[in-house]
Amino acid sequence: MLPEFELLMPRTLPEALEMMNESSRVIPLAGGTSLLVDLRGRISRPQMLINIGGLDELRGVRVEEGYVVVGSAVTIADLKHNVLIAKHGQVLQQATRVFANPLVRNRATIGGNLAYGSPAADAAPPLLVLDAEVELTCKDAKRTVPLKEFITGVRETVRHPRELVTAIRWPILPEGSVGVFHKLGLRKADAISVLSIAVMLHRKNTEDYAQVRIALGAVAPTPIRVTPAEELLSGGPLTPEVIARAAQLASESTHAISDIRGSAAYRKRVITALVKRLLTNLAEGTKEKKHNESEGYHS
Amino acid sequence: MLHGRVLSSPYAHACVKRIDATAAEAIGAVVITFNDIPSVRYNERIITIPSVLHKDHYVLADKVRRMGEAVAAVAAETEELAEKAVRAIKVEYDVLPVLTDPIKAMKPGATPIYDTVLWGENEIEIEHNIACARSIEQGDVDRAFAEADVVVEGTFNLSKVYHAQMETKSAICRPEPNGGLTVWPTTQSIHNVRILLGQIFDIPLSKVNVKRVPIGGTFGSSIQMNPPIPICAALALKAHRPVKLTLTREEDAHDHTRYGEQIHLQLAAKKDGTLTGAKMEAIVDIGAHNIQAYSFLGVTVGWLVSLYKIPNVRYHGTAVYTNKAPSCAMQGFGNPQVTFATESLIEELAEKLDIDSLELRLKNYVGLGDTFWGQGPLVRSIVESDGVPELLHRGAEAIGWSDRPKSGSGTGRFRSGIGLGRGFHTSSAGAPQPGDVIDFSGAMVKLNVDGSVDVITALMDHGGGTLEALNRIVSEALCVPLDKVNMAPAETCSTVYDCVTHATRGVYAGGGAVLKAARTLREEILTTAAHYLNVQAHALTLKLNKDLEQGVVYTPSIPDRTMTLSELATRCWSESWKTIAAVESYRPVNCPPAYVTVFVEVKVDTWTGLVHTVKAVMGSDCGTVICPAMAIGQLEGGLSKGAGYALYESNAWSTDGQLVSGGYWIDSKTSGISETPHIDAFTAGFAHTYEPSGPFGAKGIGEAAINPVAAAYANAIHNAIGIRFYELPITPEKVLIALKKKERIHG
Ligand SMILES: Cc1cc2nc3c(=O)[nH]c(=O)nc-3n(C[C@H](O)[C@H](O)[C@H](O)COP(=O)(O)OP(=O)(O)OC[C@H]3O[C@@H](n4cnc5c(N)ncnc54)[C@H](O)[C@@H]3O)c2cc1C
């Protein structure tokens, strides 16, 4: 059962930031799909929560000065249906389709997904390959941190207790970019990832790729970019040999974790298999628009 | 009404030294601890006859033996206040070493989980944490093995999975002014709850009234009286107020599971495939309480010898206490475990002998005319209806059995395979003579003045549609339209005894009881009508008149001697004569096998180890199908739960006795709708059989539906990748490890 707690209900963002400024023990509550579970399980015991899920300033998706800007309280369900995301964040939208279940998606926010600092956050790998940044705001200041640097360990982020994640943003992709997301869970729906992968290709011409980005979730203490593999692939044509080597490298360069959902050894094996598969599919079919890569439940 | 909460032990094994509840009482809560409950040791499940019933349970524990066991409970005005109060209780524990592995628990020097328990009325010592053991032998086993042409064997490990039933365990108890109790519990037997509460709290049964509450599912987890029920009763009695107590899902997950088991099985056969002998050794992880281990050990070998004709059998079963959730019946009561082992070995045997495994099954299965003792050595009957050949042949045709690949011949990333599992469950635990399991039902049927009928039975329906089937049986027997048959709400004070809805007995035995009562009622209808119509009773009969929408009594040769049931009952009423009613108890003297066959086609992803269900064909021999839609639902459910058992649910425990998932469902992995094969890829069929001992030819279905499913999956996976798995669940990780090992061996 949920323990008792106090709940602050700010009406505006400035009011929320004011309340957060008063004590470092005020904990933001967005969708509550992680926080309330932890309270119930007595994993965390905050005395005071602040409900930020309803703040208008944290809602909405917009394109601004060459960036896609997503408010931190935008829900996964919103993202799943958003036309701007369909255009500029296809790889993220793929992840929303296999995220939790419809009920959780309706409440879970993108800000909460990242701020929780879980290695298995499904929004993280797509956002990593989009080169996303996290906007952090406190009463008197605002800063932007690359997502790569935002999550520092299991349930650890660089967020200061008095700061809120207010937005997530990424530069609009150049023409010819194509991304793909794949989630491996122990069930097809409503499962936490054993492994998630996002891959993004930026195309120079049909043969060559200016850049390849690969991110992995749920395999290391934080969601990660696999730089060694990316470097190996970038610039050259994606031949089967290069892909095989990159896949191997992705696995070797990752310090995989063991947990209830799978062992490190299993994860390492599947990284190789899935990186290979995703890259091969992309290399062979970059002209076809649709990449129905997730084994998940599509609704 | 007050709201209750239990104080769950944070340790899996500990003695409670001191409890300080002053802070909880100070905020207005009513608190109970071990000192407030009657010092009565009991078994929560009273299906086993009293003389061989093991009793090791108290309402609250002074020694906790599993994580989450209740050491105290509170009742307060709101659930929030109760939660606050329960957290304010201080408990000092003497923490003891935790035993989670039954094999280690049996080792000399292992910490005893119990010193003594009651067996019947006698106190017995528990040694090496062995709750009980059973050896059963028939024929000349050594000779059978010495003379065998081929022997196959395997050690099978079966996980202790959670029931994952729809609602968590719950009760409302209202103390009555006369010192009695009215109870609304989650249960599969209102009468057994009544008897137990009467015994524990020393209240005359006439003052304990237990009501039937509709429930969405149990899968066997409420055959026993669940812990919250007596705790709630104790709270209500102390508070002198009604109390509601409901477990959280996390608490519920630590409260009951399927029996975890290690089965070592050897089968001996002749060259032509005739089975000649079996040796079976079972080590059963019963968890913290002995709920029904003795009968479990009996049925474990019963399932084997009733699946295939094996003349020479040696069996030893050992039930071991561990510091985990108590094991109890779960859809199949040990049968899915034994069927997994047997059907895996049958497939191996067929491969060794180069015989089609379907033919091998047909050659050896227990069928028409054979003796059958699925429910244990004392529950013997003869098979009188047998749809096995029909189910096997039709299923084989539908799945393309003869075109299936040779095991392990597939190449490439995705490999497909087809697997078969067959099994059965007993319909009830009935037999000609009484055994060590209580099995009988009772029912009342009465005719109302408008020709409608009330059916009064204590039988439970856990969402399977059992009571709907009973309505149909009464409708058919009395020629009354279905919508004029009313299933009355039930409570113990106004129903006759019904043991419990379990053992796939609801329709067969519970339905048998209503049919018996309906037939008695029919006799009374006819004799009463004979009086008014001036016709011999045995010349009269009943039929449904669709225009009048009711039953009529008539005699074919004299057309004007007829009256409707409404006219008959109205006259009995207006002439101040009587109610036409009947009450009967019914003991099934048979427990016929309800057969099920499952063919599944799977696709194994050799890159990730994931196993996908491509297609499933299920066949059921449940005799006459009383509610086709409901029966198909049972098969679909059996496939889904069986796939969960086979592929997803590990329900692992840490060495300190905690569920690794913490009880959270996100990691408990029951299969959901996304894992279920698409409706177009699922076929259900029924055999054309008639069970002479069943109501209108019906047998059971529920548990049979799951029993062979895990075996079918294991066999399909073997067919796809040439690897046999002896441990459930067959997770992607295990598949990959096995594939890697195979690659290493074969280059
Ligand atoms: C059944 C179930 C299934 C799930 N499946 C998935 C899944 O498939 N994939 C997945 O990635 N996750 C899954 N989750 C986890 C969870 O739903 C997500 O991580 C979700 O995005 C969390 O967002 P929220 O808005 O609910 O966060 P909350 O629970 O409200 O908050 C989470 C944490 O972030 C902090 N926080 C929230 N918003 C902010 C903010 N704006 N600024 C600063 N801190 C903030 C909170 O203080 C808290 O510490 C699942 C959870 C459940 C219960």
PDB file of C-alpha atoms in Angstrom, chain B residues 81-284:
ATOM      1  CA  LEU B  81      -5.088   4.196   9.112  1.00  0.00           C
ATOM      2  CA  ALA B  82      -4.731   0.428   9.260  1.00  0.00           C
ATOM      3  CA  GLU B  83      -1.592   0.676   7.165  1.00  0.00           C
ATOM      4  CA  LYS B  84      -0.225   3.349   9.478  1.00  0.00           C
ATOM      5  CA  ALA B  85      -1.041   1.221  12.509  1.00  0.00           C
ATOM      6  CA  VAL B  86       0.532  -1.900  11.097  1.00  0.00           C
ATOM      7  CA  ARG B  87       3.727   0.031  10.427  1.00  0.00           C
ATOM      8  CA  ALA B  88       3.745   1.273  14.005  1.00  0.00           C
ATOM      9  CA  ILE B  89       3.981  -2.252  15.432  1.00  0.00           C
ATOM     10  CA  LYS B  90       7.451  -3.182  16.579  1.00  0.00           C
ATOM     11  CA  VAL B  91       8.539  -6.791  16.312  1.00  0.00           C
ATOM     12  CA  GLU B  92      11.745  -8.371  17.534  1.00  0.00           C
ATOM     13  CA  TYR B  93      12.772 -11.437  15.596  1.00  0.00           C
ATOM     14  CA  ASP B  94      15.329 -14.148  16.161  1.00  0.00           C
ATOM     15  CA  VAL B  95      16.383 -14.651  12.590  1.00  0.00           C
ATOM     16  CA  LEU B  96      17.030 -18.247  11.489  1.00  0.00           C
ATOM     17  CA  PRO B  97      18.889 -19.615   8.471  1.00  0.00           C
ATOM     18  CA  VAL B  98      16.700 -19.731   5.385  1.00  0.00           C
ATOM     19  CA  LEU B  99      16.221 -22.906   3.367  1.00  0.00           C
ATOM     20  CA  THR B 100      15.029 -22.442  -0.192  1.00  0.00           C
ATOM     21  CA  ASP B 101      16.417 -25.582  -1.796  1.00  0.00           C
ATOM     22  CA  PRO B 102      14.569 -28.779  -0.855  1.00  0.00           C
ATOM     23  CA  ILE B 103      17.656 -30.909  -1.418  1.00  0.00           C
ATOM     24  CA  LYS B 104      19.681 -28.801   0.984  1.00  0.00           C
ATOM     25  CA  ALA B 105      16.768 -28.727   3.403  1.00  0.00           C
ATOM     26  CA  MET B 106      16.942 -32.534   3.690  1.00  0.00           C
ATOM     27  CA  LYS B 107      20.685 -32.572   4.456  1.00  0.00           C
ATOM     28  CA  PRO B 108      21.697 -33.588   7.970  1.00  0.00           C
ATOM     29  CA  GLY B 109      22.192 -30.534  10.127  1.00  0.00           C
ATOM     30  CA  ALA B 110      19.845 -28.320   8.133  1.00  0.00           C
ATOM     31  CA  THR B 111      17.866 -25.964  10.353  1.00  0.00           C
ATOM     32  CA  PRO B 112      14.528 -27.569  11.193  1.00  0.00           C
ATOM     33  CA  ILE B 113      11.606 -25.579   9.859  1.00  0.00           C
ATOM     34  CA  TYR B 114       9.264 -27.583  12.109  1.00  0.00           C
ATOM     35  CA  ASP B 115       9.906 -29.676  15.183  1.00  0.00           C
ATOM     36  CA  THR B 116       6.545 -31.357  15.218  1.00  0.00           C
ATOM     37  CA  VAL B 117       3.222 -31.235  13.421  1.00  0.00           C
ATOM     38  CA  LEU B 118      -0.063 -33.017  13.967  1.00  0.00           C
ATOM     39  CA  TRP B 119      -0.930 -36.024  11.822  1.00  0.00           C
ATOM     40  CA  GLY B 120      -4.531 -36.729  12.470  1.00  0.00           C
ATOM     41  CA  GLU B 121      -4.667 -36.235  16.224  1.00  0.00           C
ATOM     42  CA  ASN B 122      -1.109 -37.431  16.845  1.00  0.00           C
ATOM     43  CA  GLU B 123       1.890 -35.203  17.236  1.00  0.00           C
ATOM     44  CA  ILE B 124       4.691 -36.413  14.989  1.00  0.00           C
ATOM     45  CA  GLU B 125       8.275 -35.274  14.701  1.00  0.00           C
ATOM     46  CA  ILE B 126       9.528 -33.783  11.480  1.00  0.00           C
ATOM     47  CA  GLU B 127      12.962 -35.059  10.528  1.00  0.00           C
ATOM     48  CA  HIS B 128      15.207 -33.578   7.864  1.00  0.00           C
ATOM     49  CA  ASN B 129      12.392 -31.179   6.981  1.00  0.00           C
ATOM     50  CA  ILE B 130      10.533 -34.017   5.297  1.00  0.00           C
ATOM     51  CA  ALA B 131       6.832 -33.328   5.639  1.00  0.00           C
ATOM     52  CA  CYS B 132       5.842 -36.768   4.403  1.00  0.00           C
ATOM     53  CA  ALA B 133       6.917 -39.430   1.952  1.00  0.00           C
ATOM     54  CA  ARG B 134       5.171 -42.163   0.007  1.00  0.00           C
ATOM     55  CA  SER B 135       6.403 -45.269  -1.749  1.00  0.00           C
ATOM     56  CA  ILE B 136       4.160 -47.127  -4.132  1.00  0.00           C
ATOM     57  CA  GLU B 137       5.148 -50.177  -6.109  1.00  0.00           C
ATOM     58  CA  GLN B 138       3.363 -52.554  -8.433  1.00  0.00           C
ATOM     59  CA  GLY B 139       4.620 -55.512 -10.490  1.00  0.00           C
ATOM     60  CA  ASP B 140       8.196 -56.670 -10.896  1.00  0.00           C
ATOM     61  CA  VAL B 141      10.114 -53.526 -11.727  1.00  0.00           C
ATOM     62  CA  ASP B 142      13.624 -54.969 -11.655  1.00  0.00           C
ATOM     63  CA  ARG B 143      12.668 -57.652 -14.091  1.00  0.00           C
ATOM     64  CA  ALA B 144      10.934 -55.180 -16.400  1.00  0.00           C
ATOM     65  CA  PHE B 145      14.085 -53.089 -16.582  1.00  0.00           C
ATOM     66  CA  ALA B 146      16.385 -56.093 -16.901  1.00  0.00           C
ATOM     67  CA  GLU B 147      14.372 -57.395 -19.827  1.00  0.00           C
ATOM     68  CA  ALA B 148      13.771 -54.040 -21.495  1.00  0.00           C
ATOM     69  CA  ASP B 149      15.062 -53.403 -25.007  1.00  0.00           C
ATOM     70  CA  VAL B 150      15.367 -49.723 -24.375  1.00  0.00           C
ATOM     71  CA  VAL B 151      15.337 -47.398 -21.378  1.00  0.00           C
ATOM     72  CA  VAL B 152      14.955 -43.629 -21.488  1.00  0.00           C
ATOM     73  CA  GLU B 153      15.375 -41.329 -18.525  1.00  0.00           C
ATOM     74  CA  GLY B 154      15.512 -37.738 -17.495  1.00  0.00           C
ATOM     75  CA  THR B 155      15.574 -35.432 -14.507  1.00  0.00           C
ATOM     76  CA  PHE B 156      12.975 -32.736 -14.854  1.00  0.00           C
ATOM     77  CA  ASN B 157      12.881 -29.486 -12.907  1.00  0.00           C
ATOM     78  CA  LEU B 158       9.570 -27.746 -12.573  1.00  0.00           C
ATOM     79  CA  SER B 159       9.245 -24.243 -11.257  1.00  0.00           C
ATOM     80  CA  LYS B 160       7.122 -23.071  -8.390  1.00  0.00           C
ATOM     81  CA  VAL B 161       4.972 -20.638 -10.315  1.00  0.00           C
ATOM     82  CA  TYR B 162       2.325 -18.281  -9.015  1.00  0.00           C
ATOM     83  CA  HIS B 163      -1.377 -18.753  -9.705  1.00  0.00           C
ATOM     84  CA  ALA B 164      -1.818 -15.172 -10.938  1.00  0.00           C
ATOM     85  CA  GLN B 165      -5.549 -15.451 -10.368  1.00  0.00           C
ATOM     86  CA  MET B 166      -7.717 -12.447 -11.020  1.00  0.00           C
ATOM     87  CA  GLU B 167      -8.430 -11.186  -7.512  1.00  0.00           C
ATOM     88  CA  THR B 168      -6.099 -11.315  -4.539  1.00  0.00           C
ATOM     89  CA  LYS B 169      -7.221 -13.219  -1.453  1.00  0.00           C
ATOM     90  CA  SER B 170      -9.788 -11.353   0.549  1.00  0.00           C
ATOM     91  CA  ALA B 171     -12.520 -11.656   3.149  1.00  0.00           C
ATOM     92  CA  ILE B 172     -15.181  -9.669   4.907  1.00  0.00           C
ATOM     93  CA  CYS B 173     -16.238 -10.953   8.325  1.00  0.00           C
ATOM     94  CA  ARG B 174     -19.190  -9.660  10.320  1.00  0.00           C
ATOM     95  CA  PRO B 175     -19.575 -10.706  13.937  1.00  0.00           C
ATOM     96  CA  GLU B 176     -23.183 -11.469  14.812  1.00  0.00           C
ATOM     97  CA  PRO B 177     -25.015 -10.644  18.057  1.00  0.00           C
ATOM     98  CA  ASN B 178     -25.347 -14.357  18.823  1.00  0.00           C
ATOM     99  CA  GLY B 179     -21.576 -14.781  18.935  1.00  0.00           C
ATOM    100  CA  GLY B 180     -21.464 -16.082  15.397  1.00  0.00           C
ATOM    101  CA  LEU B 181     -19.883 -14.887  12.178  1.00  0.00           C
ATOM    102  CA  THR B 182     -21.018 -14.093   8.672  1.00  0.00           C
ATOM    103  CA  VAL B 183     -18.216 -14.382   6.151  1.00  0.00           C
ATOM    104  CA  TRP B 184     -17.745 -13.321   2.508  1.00  0.00           C
ATOM    105  CA  PRO B 185     -14.470 -14.943   1.423  1.00  0.00           C
ATOM    106  CA  THR B 186     -12.537 -15.756  -1.735  1.00  0.00           C
ATOM    107  CA  THR B 187     -12.904 -19.518  -1.662  1.00  0.00           C
ATOM    108  CA  GLN B 188     -13.585 -22.610  -3.698  1.00  0.00           C
ATOM    109  CA  SER B 189     -15.563 -24.162  -0.832  1.00  0.00           C
ATOM    110  CA  ILE B 190     -17.841 -22.171   1.435  1.00  0.00           C
ATOM    111  CA  HIS B 191     -18.620 -25.241   3.545  1.00  0.00           C
ATOM    112  CA  ASN B 192     -14.992 -26.044   4.271  1.00  0.00           C
ATOM    113  CA  VAL B 193     -14.374 -22.451   5.319  1.00  0.00           C
ATOM    114  CA  ARG B 194     -17.331 -22.753   7.649  1.00  0.00           C
ATOM    115  CA  ILE B 195     -16.132 -25.998   9.212  1.00  0.00           C
ATOM    116  CA  LEU B 196     -12.620 -24.646   9.739  1.00  0.00           C
ATOM    117  CA  LEU B 197     -13.734 -21.334  11.226  1.00  0.00           C
ATOM    118  CA  GLY B 198     -16.074 -23.227  13.564  1.00  0.00           C
ATOM    119  CA  GLN B 199     -13.263 -25.512  14.664  1.00  0.00           C
ATOM    120  CA  ILE B 200     -10.645 -22.802  15.099  1.00  0.00           C
ATOM    121  CA  PHE B 201     -12.805 -20.288  16.935  1.00  0.00           C
ATOM    122  CA  ASP B 202     -14.972 -22.886  18.700  1.00  0.00           C
ATOM    123  CA  ILE B 203     -18.249 -21.513  17.354  1.00  0.00           C
ATOM    124  CA  PRO B 204     -21.179 -23.854  16.621  1.00  0.00           C
ATOM    125  CA  LEU B 205     -21.461 -24.253  12.867  1.00  0.00           C
ATOM    126  CA  SER B 206     -25.075 -23.125  13.060  1.00  0.00           C
ATOM    127  CA  LYS B 207     -23.697 -19.700  13.899  1.00  0.00           C
ATOM    128  CA  VAL B 208     -21.080 -19.539  11.163  1.00  0.00           C
ATOM    129  CA  ASN B 209     -22.541 -18.539   7.838  1.00  0.00           C
ATOM    130  CA  VAL B 210     -20.269 -18.358   4.820  1.00  0.00           C
ATOM    131  CA  LYS B 211     -21.555 -16.754   1.633  1.00  0.00           C
ATOM    132  CA  ARG B 212     -20.698 -17.541  -1.934  1.00  0.00           C
ATOM    133  CA  VAL B 213     -19.083 -14.554  -3.626  1.00  0.00           C
ATOM    134  CA  PRO B 214     -18.591 -14.528  -7.388  1.00  0.00           C
ATOM    135  CA  ILE B 215     -14.885 -14.724  -8.126  1.00  0.00           C
ATOM    136  CA  GLY B 216     -12.884 -14.328 -11.286  1.00  0.00           C
ATOM    137  CA  GLY B 217     -10.345 -17.081 -10.850  1.00  0.00           C
ATOM    138  CA  THR B 218      -8.356 -19.179  -8.427  1.00  0.00           C
ATOM    139  CA  PHE B 219      -6.535 -21.865 -10.436  1.00  0.00           C
ATOM    140  CA  GLY B 220      -6.687 -23.927  -7.248  1.00  0.00           C
ATOM    141  CA  SER B 221      -5.343 -21.348  -4.829  1.00  0.00           C
ATOM    142  CA  SER B 222      -8.522 -21.177  -2.763  1.00  0.00           C
ATOM    143  CA  ILE B 223      -9.200 -24.872  -2.272  1.00  0.00           C
ATOM    144  CA  GLN B 224      -7.638 -24.223   1.107  1.00  0.00           C
ATOM    145  CA  MET B 225      -8.936 -21.506   3.386  1.00  0.00           C
ATOM    146  CA  ASN B 226      -6.628 -18.603   2.520  1.00  0.00           C
ATOM    147  CA  PRO B 227      -4.790 -16.965   5.457  1.00  0.00           C
ATOM    148  CA  PRO B 228      -6.660 -13.632   5.347  1.00  0.00           C
ATOM    149  CA  ILE B 229      -9.961 -15.374   6.098  1.00  0.00           C
ATOM    150  CA  PRO B 230      -9.287 -16.562   9.680  1.00  0.00           C
ATOM    151  CA  ILE B 231      -7.196 -13.452  10.358  1.00  0.00           C
ATOM    152  CA  CYS B 232     -10.130 -11.306   9.318  1.00  0.00           C
ATOM    153  CA  ALA B 233     -12.429 -13.419  11.498  1.00  0.00           C
ATOM    154  CA  ALA B 234     -10.159 -12.980  14.503  1.00  0.00           C
ATOM    155  CA  LEU B 235     -10.060  -9.218  13.938  1.00  0.00           C
ATOM    156  CA  ALA B 236     -13.842  -8.997  13.627  1.00  0.00           C
ATOM    157  CA  LEU B 237     -14.365 -11.059  16.769  1.00  0.00           C
ATOM    158  CA  LYS B 238     -11.994  -8.868  18.746  1.00  0.00           C
ATOM    159  CA  ALA B 239     -13.245  -5.559  17.316  1.00  0.00           C
ATOM    160  CA  HIS B 240     -16.930  -6.543  17.514  1.00  0.00           C
ATOM    161  CA  ARG B 241     -17.240  -4.827  14.149  1.00  0.00           C
ATOM    162  CA  PRO B 242     -17.289  -6.054  10.541  1.00  0.00           C
ATOM    163  CA  VAL B 243     -13.817  -6.096   9.016  1.00  0.00           C
ATOM    164  CA  LYS B 244     -12.560  -6.311   5.465  1.00  0.00           C
ATOM    165  CA  LEU B 245      -9.099  -7.675   4.746  1.00  0.00           C
ATOM    166  CA  THR B 246      -7.587  -7.924   1.263  1.00  0.00           C
ATOM    167  CA  LEU B 247      -4.047  -8.884   0.353  1.00  0.00           C
ATOM    168  CA  THR B 248      -2.041  -6.675  -1.968  1.00  0.00           C
ATOM    169  CA  ARG B 249      -0.801  -8.358  -5.119  1.00  0.00           C
ATOM    170  CA  GLU B 250       2.734  -8.446  -3.737  1.00  0.00           C
ATOM    171  CA  GLU B 251       1.496 -10.143  -0.554  1.00  0.00           C
ATOM    172  CA  ASP B 252      -0.611 -12.546  -2.564  1.00  0.00           C
ATOM    173  CA  ALA B 253       2.365 -13.533  -4.733  1.00  0.00           C
ATOM    174  CA  HIS B 254       4.215 -14.650  -1.605  1.00  0.00           C
ATOM    175  CA  ASP B 255       1.205 -16.550  -0.307  1.00  0.00           C
ATOM    176  CA  HIS B 256       0.675 -19.481  -2.683  1.00  0.00           C
ATOM    177  CA  THR B 257       2.284 -21.215  -5.660  1.00  0.00           C
ATOM    178  CA  ARG B 258       2.216 -24.378  -7.704  1.00  0.00           C
ATOM    179  CA  TYR B 259       4.254 -27.288  -6.321  1.00  0.00           C
ATOM    180  CA  GLY B 260       7.878 -26.975  -7.376  1.00  0.00           C
ATOM    181  CA  GLU B 261       9.258 -30.374  -8.170  1.00  0.00           C
ATOM    182  CA  GLN B 262      12.191 -32.402  -9.332  1.00  0.00           C
ATOM    183  CA  ILE B 263      11.124 -35.580 -11.081  1.00  0.00           C
ATOM    184  CA  HIS B 264      13.517 -38.312 -12.039  1.00  0.00           C
ATOM    185  CA  LEU B 265      11.754 -40.631 -14.443  1.00  0.00           C
ATOM    186  CA  GLN B 266      12.875 -43.776 -16.243  1.00  0.00           C
ATOM    187  CA  LEU B 267      10.755 -45.641 -18.753  1.00  0.00           C
ATOM    188  CA  ALA B 268      11.471 -49.159 -19.969  1.00  0.00           C
ATOM    189  CA  ALA B 269      10.086 -50.493 -23.231  1.00  0.00           C
ATOM    190  CA  LYS B 270      10.195 -53.320 -25.702  1.00  0.00           C
ATOM    191  CA  LYS B 271      11.426 -52.914 -29.285  1.00  0.00           C
ATOM    192  CA  ASP B 272       7.869 -52.724 -30.553  1.00  0.00           C
ATOM    193  CA  GLY B 273       7.226 -49.764 -28.274  1.00  0.00           C
ATOM    194  CA  THR B 274       5.309 -51.549 -25.528  1.00  0.00           C
ATOM    195  CA  LEU B 275       5.970 -49.825 -22.226  1.00  0.00           C
ATOM    196  CA  THR B 276       6.924 -52.321 -19.552  1.00  0.00           C
ATOM    197  CA  GLY B 277       8.219 -50.420 -16.578  1.00  0.00           C
ATOM    198  CA  ALA B 278       8.752 -47.081 -14.893  1.00  0.00           C
ATOM    199  CA  LYS B 279      10.794 -45.805 -12.004  1.00  0.00           C
ATOM    200  CA  MET B 280       9.905 -42.425 -10.659  1.00  0.00           C
ATOM    201  CA  GLU B 281      11.415 -40.373  -7.910  1.00  0.00           C
ATOM    202  CA  ALA B 282       9.869 -37.032  -6.988  1.00  0.00           C
ATOM    203  CA  ILE B 283      11.239 -34.408  -4.642  1.00  0.00           C
ATOM    204  CA  VAL B 284       8.512 -31.930  -3.993  1.00  0.00           C
TER     205      VAL B 284
END
